[in-house]
Short mmCIF file of C-alpha atoms in Angstrom, two decimals:
data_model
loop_
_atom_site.label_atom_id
_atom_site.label_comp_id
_atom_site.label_asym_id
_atom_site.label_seq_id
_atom_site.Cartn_x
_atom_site.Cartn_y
_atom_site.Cartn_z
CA UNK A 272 22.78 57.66 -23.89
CA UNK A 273 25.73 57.04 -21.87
CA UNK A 274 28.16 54.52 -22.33
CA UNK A 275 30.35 53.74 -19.09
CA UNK A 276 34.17 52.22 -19.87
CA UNK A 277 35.14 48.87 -19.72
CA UNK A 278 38.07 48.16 -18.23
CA UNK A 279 38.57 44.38 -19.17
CA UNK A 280 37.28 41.30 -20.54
CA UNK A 281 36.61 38.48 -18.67
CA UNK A 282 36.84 35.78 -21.25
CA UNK A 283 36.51 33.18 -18.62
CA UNK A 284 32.93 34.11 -18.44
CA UNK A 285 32.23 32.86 -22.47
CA UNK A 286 29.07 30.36 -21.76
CA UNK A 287 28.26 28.65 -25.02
CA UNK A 288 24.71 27.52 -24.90
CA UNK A 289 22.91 24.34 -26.04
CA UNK A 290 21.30 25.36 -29.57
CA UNK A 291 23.74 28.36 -30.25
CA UNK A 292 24.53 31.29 -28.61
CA UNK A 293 27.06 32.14 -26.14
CA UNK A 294 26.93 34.37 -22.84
CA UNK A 295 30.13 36.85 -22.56
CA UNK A 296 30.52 38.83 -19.07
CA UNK A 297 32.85 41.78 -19.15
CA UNK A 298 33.70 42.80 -15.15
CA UNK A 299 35.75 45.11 -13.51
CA UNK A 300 33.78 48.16 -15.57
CA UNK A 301 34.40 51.98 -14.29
CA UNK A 302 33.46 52.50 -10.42
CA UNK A 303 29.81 52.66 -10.01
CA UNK A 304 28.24 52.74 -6.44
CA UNK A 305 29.15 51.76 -3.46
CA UNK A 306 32.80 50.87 -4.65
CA UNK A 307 31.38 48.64 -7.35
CA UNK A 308 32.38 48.32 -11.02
CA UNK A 309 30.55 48.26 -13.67
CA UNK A 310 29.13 44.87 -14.96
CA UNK A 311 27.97 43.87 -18.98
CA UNK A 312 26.37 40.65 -19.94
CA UNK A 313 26.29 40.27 -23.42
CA UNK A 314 23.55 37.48 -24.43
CA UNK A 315 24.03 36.29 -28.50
CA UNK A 316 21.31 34.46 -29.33
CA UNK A 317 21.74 32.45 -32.34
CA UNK A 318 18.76 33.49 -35.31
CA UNK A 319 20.18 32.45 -38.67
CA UNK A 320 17.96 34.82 -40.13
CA UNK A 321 18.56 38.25 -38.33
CA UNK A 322 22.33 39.14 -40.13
CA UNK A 323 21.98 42.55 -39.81
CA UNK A 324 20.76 43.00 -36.22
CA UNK A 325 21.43 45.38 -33.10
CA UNK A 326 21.77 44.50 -30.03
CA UNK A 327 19.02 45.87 -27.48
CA UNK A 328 19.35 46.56 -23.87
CA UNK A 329 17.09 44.39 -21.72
CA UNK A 330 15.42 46.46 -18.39
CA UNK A 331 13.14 43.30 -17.69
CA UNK A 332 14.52 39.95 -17.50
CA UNK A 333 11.73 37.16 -17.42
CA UNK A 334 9.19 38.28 -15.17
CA UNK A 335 11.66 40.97 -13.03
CA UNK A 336 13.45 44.03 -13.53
CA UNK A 337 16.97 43.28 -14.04
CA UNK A 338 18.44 45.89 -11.11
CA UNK A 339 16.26 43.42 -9.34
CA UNK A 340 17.93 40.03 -10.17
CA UNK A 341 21.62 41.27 -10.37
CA UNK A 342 22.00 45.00 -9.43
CA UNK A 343 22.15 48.59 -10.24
CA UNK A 344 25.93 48.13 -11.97
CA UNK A 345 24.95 45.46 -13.95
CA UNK A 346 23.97 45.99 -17.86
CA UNK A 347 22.06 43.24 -19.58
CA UNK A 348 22.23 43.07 -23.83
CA UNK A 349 20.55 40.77 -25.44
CA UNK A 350 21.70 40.00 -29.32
CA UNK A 351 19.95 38.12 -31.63
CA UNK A 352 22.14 37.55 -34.23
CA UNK A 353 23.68 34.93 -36.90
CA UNK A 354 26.77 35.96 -35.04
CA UNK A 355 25.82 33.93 -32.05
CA UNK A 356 25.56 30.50 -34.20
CA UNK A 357 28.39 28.34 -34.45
CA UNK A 358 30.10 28.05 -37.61
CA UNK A 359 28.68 25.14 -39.95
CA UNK A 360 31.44 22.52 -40.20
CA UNK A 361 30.61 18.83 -42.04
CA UNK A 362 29.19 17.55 -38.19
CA UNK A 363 26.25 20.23 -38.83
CA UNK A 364 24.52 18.47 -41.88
CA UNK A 365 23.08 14.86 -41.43
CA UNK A 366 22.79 12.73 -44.74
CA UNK A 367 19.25 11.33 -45.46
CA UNK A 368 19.17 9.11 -48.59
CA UNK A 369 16.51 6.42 -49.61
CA UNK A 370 17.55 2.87 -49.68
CA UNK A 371 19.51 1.17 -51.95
CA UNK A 372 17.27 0.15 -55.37
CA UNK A 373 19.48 -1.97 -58.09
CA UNK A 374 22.21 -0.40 -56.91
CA UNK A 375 21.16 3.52 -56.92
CA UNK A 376 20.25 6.16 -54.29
CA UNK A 377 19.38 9.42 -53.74
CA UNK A 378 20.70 11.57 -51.10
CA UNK A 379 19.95 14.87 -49.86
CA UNK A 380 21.27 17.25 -46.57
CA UNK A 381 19.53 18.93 -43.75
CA UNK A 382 21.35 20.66 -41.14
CA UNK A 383 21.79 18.85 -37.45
CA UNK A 384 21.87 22.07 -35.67
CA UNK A 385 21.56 25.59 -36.52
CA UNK A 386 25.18 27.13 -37.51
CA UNK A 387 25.76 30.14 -39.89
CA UNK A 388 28.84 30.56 -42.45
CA UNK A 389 31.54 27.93 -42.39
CA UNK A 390 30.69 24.90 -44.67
CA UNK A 391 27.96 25.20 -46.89
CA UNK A 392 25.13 22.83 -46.92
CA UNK A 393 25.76 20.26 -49.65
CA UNK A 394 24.46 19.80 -52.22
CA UNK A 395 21.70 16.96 -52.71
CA UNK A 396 22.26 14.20 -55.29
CA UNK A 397 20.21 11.80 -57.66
CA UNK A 398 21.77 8.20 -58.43
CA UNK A 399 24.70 7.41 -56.55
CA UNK A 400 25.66 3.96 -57.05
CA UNK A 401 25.44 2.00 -53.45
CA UNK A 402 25.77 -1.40 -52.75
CA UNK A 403 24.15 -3.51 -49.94
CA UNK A 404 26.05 -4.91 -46.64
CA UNK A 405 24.60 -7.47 -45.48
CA UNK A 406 25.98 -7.01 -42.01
CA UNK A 407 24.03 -3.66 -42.08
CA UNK A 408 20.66 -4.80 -42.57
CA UNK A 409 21.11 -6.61 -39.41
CA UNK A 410 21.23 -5.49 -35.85
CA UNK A 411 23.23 -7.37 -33.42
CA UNK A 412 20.17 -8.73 -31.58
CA UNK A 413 19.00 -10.11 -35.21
CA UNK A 414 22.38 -11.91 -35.39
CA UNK A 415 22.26 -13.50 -31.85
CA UNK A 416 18.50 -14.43 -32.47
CA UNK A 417 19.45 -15.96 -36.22
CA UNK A 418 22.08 -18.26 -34.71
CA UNK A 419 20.40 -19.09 -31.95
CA UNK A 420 17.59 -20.24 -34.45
CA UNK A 421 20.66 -21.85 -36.35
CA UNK A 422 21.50 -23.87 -33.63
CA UNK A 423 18.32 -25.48 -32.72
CA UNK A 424 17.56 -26.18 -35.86
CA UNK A 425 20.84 -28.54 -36.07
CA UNK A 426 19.28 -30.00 -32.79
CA UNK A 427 16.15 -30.69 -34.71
CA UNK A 428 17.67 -31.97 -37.75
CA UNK A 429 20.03 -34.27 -35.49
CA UNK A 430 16.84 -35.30 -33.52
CA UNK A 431 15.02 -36.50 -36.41
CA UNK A 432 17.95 -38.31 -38.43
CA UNK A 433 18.42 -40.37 -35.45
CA UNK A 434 14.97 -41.25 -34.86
CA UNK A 435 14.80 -42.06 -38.53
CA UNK A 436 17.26 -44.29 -38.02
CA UNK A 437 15.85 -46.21 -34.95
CA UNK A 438 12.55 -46.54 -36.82
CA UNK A 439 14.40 -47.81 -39.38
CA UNK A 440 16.47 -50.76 -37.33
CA UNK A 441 13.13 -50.99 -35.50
CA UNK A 442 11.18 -51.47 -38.86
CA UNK A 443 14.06 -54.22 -40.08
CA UNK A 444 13.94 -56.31 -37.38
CA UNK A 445 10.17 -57.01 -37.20
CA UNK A 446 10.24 -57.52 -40.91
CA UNK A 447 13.07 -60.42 -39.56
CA UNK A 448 10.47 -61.54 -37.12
CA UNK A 449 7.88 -61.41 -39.62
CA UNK A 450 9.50 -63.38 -42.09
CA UNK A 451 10.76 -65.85 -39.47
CA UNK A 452 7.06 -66.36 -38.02
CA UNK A 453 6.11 -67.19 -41.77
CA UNK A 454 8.81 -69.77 -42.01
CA UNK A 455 7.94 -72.05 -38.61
CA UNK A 456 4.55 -72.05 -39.84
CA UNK A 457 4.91 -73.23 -43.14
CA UNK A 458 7.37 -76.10 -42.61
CA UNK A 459 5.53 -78.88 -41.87
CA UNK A 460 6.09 -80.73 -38.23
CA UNK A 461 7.83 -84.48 -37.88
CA UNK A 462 4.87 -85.58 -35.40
CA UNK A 463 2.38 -85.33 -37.86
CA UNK A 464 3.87 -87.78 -40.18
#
């Protein structure tokens, strides 16, 4: 095989990827043809599980040759590697953990994204004491919606105390009436006599 020189590295042309894995272009090679330079892309792929890997030269890329796409001067290498995963920091592992039950919980890890080295994942764990916020188990909505509820039912409440008292002046004065009625009719009339 023959390996051409490379004059510099172009770290301008680092392109992380979405899911790990970075792109890194080295230009400005040794003269090829036509007074240009040689050209390497380096692809890293992230694969946790390939830590000893080599890189291998691509000749097709997707369903074309790669002269085809970008030219006779420039070298494709694709690496699938651990290498090409970020390192794991503590924004790589989401906590799951079941709810709270008399005041114990268990917890356990997974990873968010794929990362190699860095932080390790930690470790799960049985009983840990947790307490209850009763601002979490509601979502903002709930708390509009509750005291929205809240108010109307002080309407309602007002609504029926004051009808409870009308009835209730209502009720008194036609017990006043009644008795009053009673009266007239049992007192006996000066014309009669």
């Amino acid at each position: 095989k023959e390996y051409r020189a490379l004059s510099s590295y172009d770290s301008s042309g680092i392109l992380w990827r979405a899911g790990g894995g970075f792109t890194v272009v080295m230009s400005d090679g040794a003269p090829c043809k036509a007074g240009a330079r040689w050209e390497t892309r380096l692809y890293m792929v992230c694969d946790k599980s390939k830590v000893e890997s080599e890189p291998q030269y691509l000749t097709i890329c997707g369903d074309d040759k790669c002269k085809e796409i970008a030219g006779e001067c420039v070298r494709h290498v694709l690496w699938e590697s651990a290498v090409g995963c970020p390192l794991c920091t503590s924004s790589s592992f989401v906590e799951l953990g079941t709810a709270c039950v008399r005041g114990v919980r268990n917890v356990s890890y997974e990873y968010a994204q794929e990362c190699y080295g860095g932080m390790p994942l930690p470790a799960d764990a049985s009983n840990v004491r947790c307490t209850v916020d009763i601002g979490e188990l509601f979502t903002t909505a709930d708390k509009v919606a509750m005291g929205f509820m809240g108010i109307l039912a002080i309407i309602v409440i007002f609504i029926l105390a004051e009808r409870a008292l009308l009835y209730k002046r209502l009720y008194s004065r036609y017990k006043t009436m009644q008795l009053n009625a009673g009266r007239s009719r049992a007192a006996p009339q000066n014309d009669d006599l």
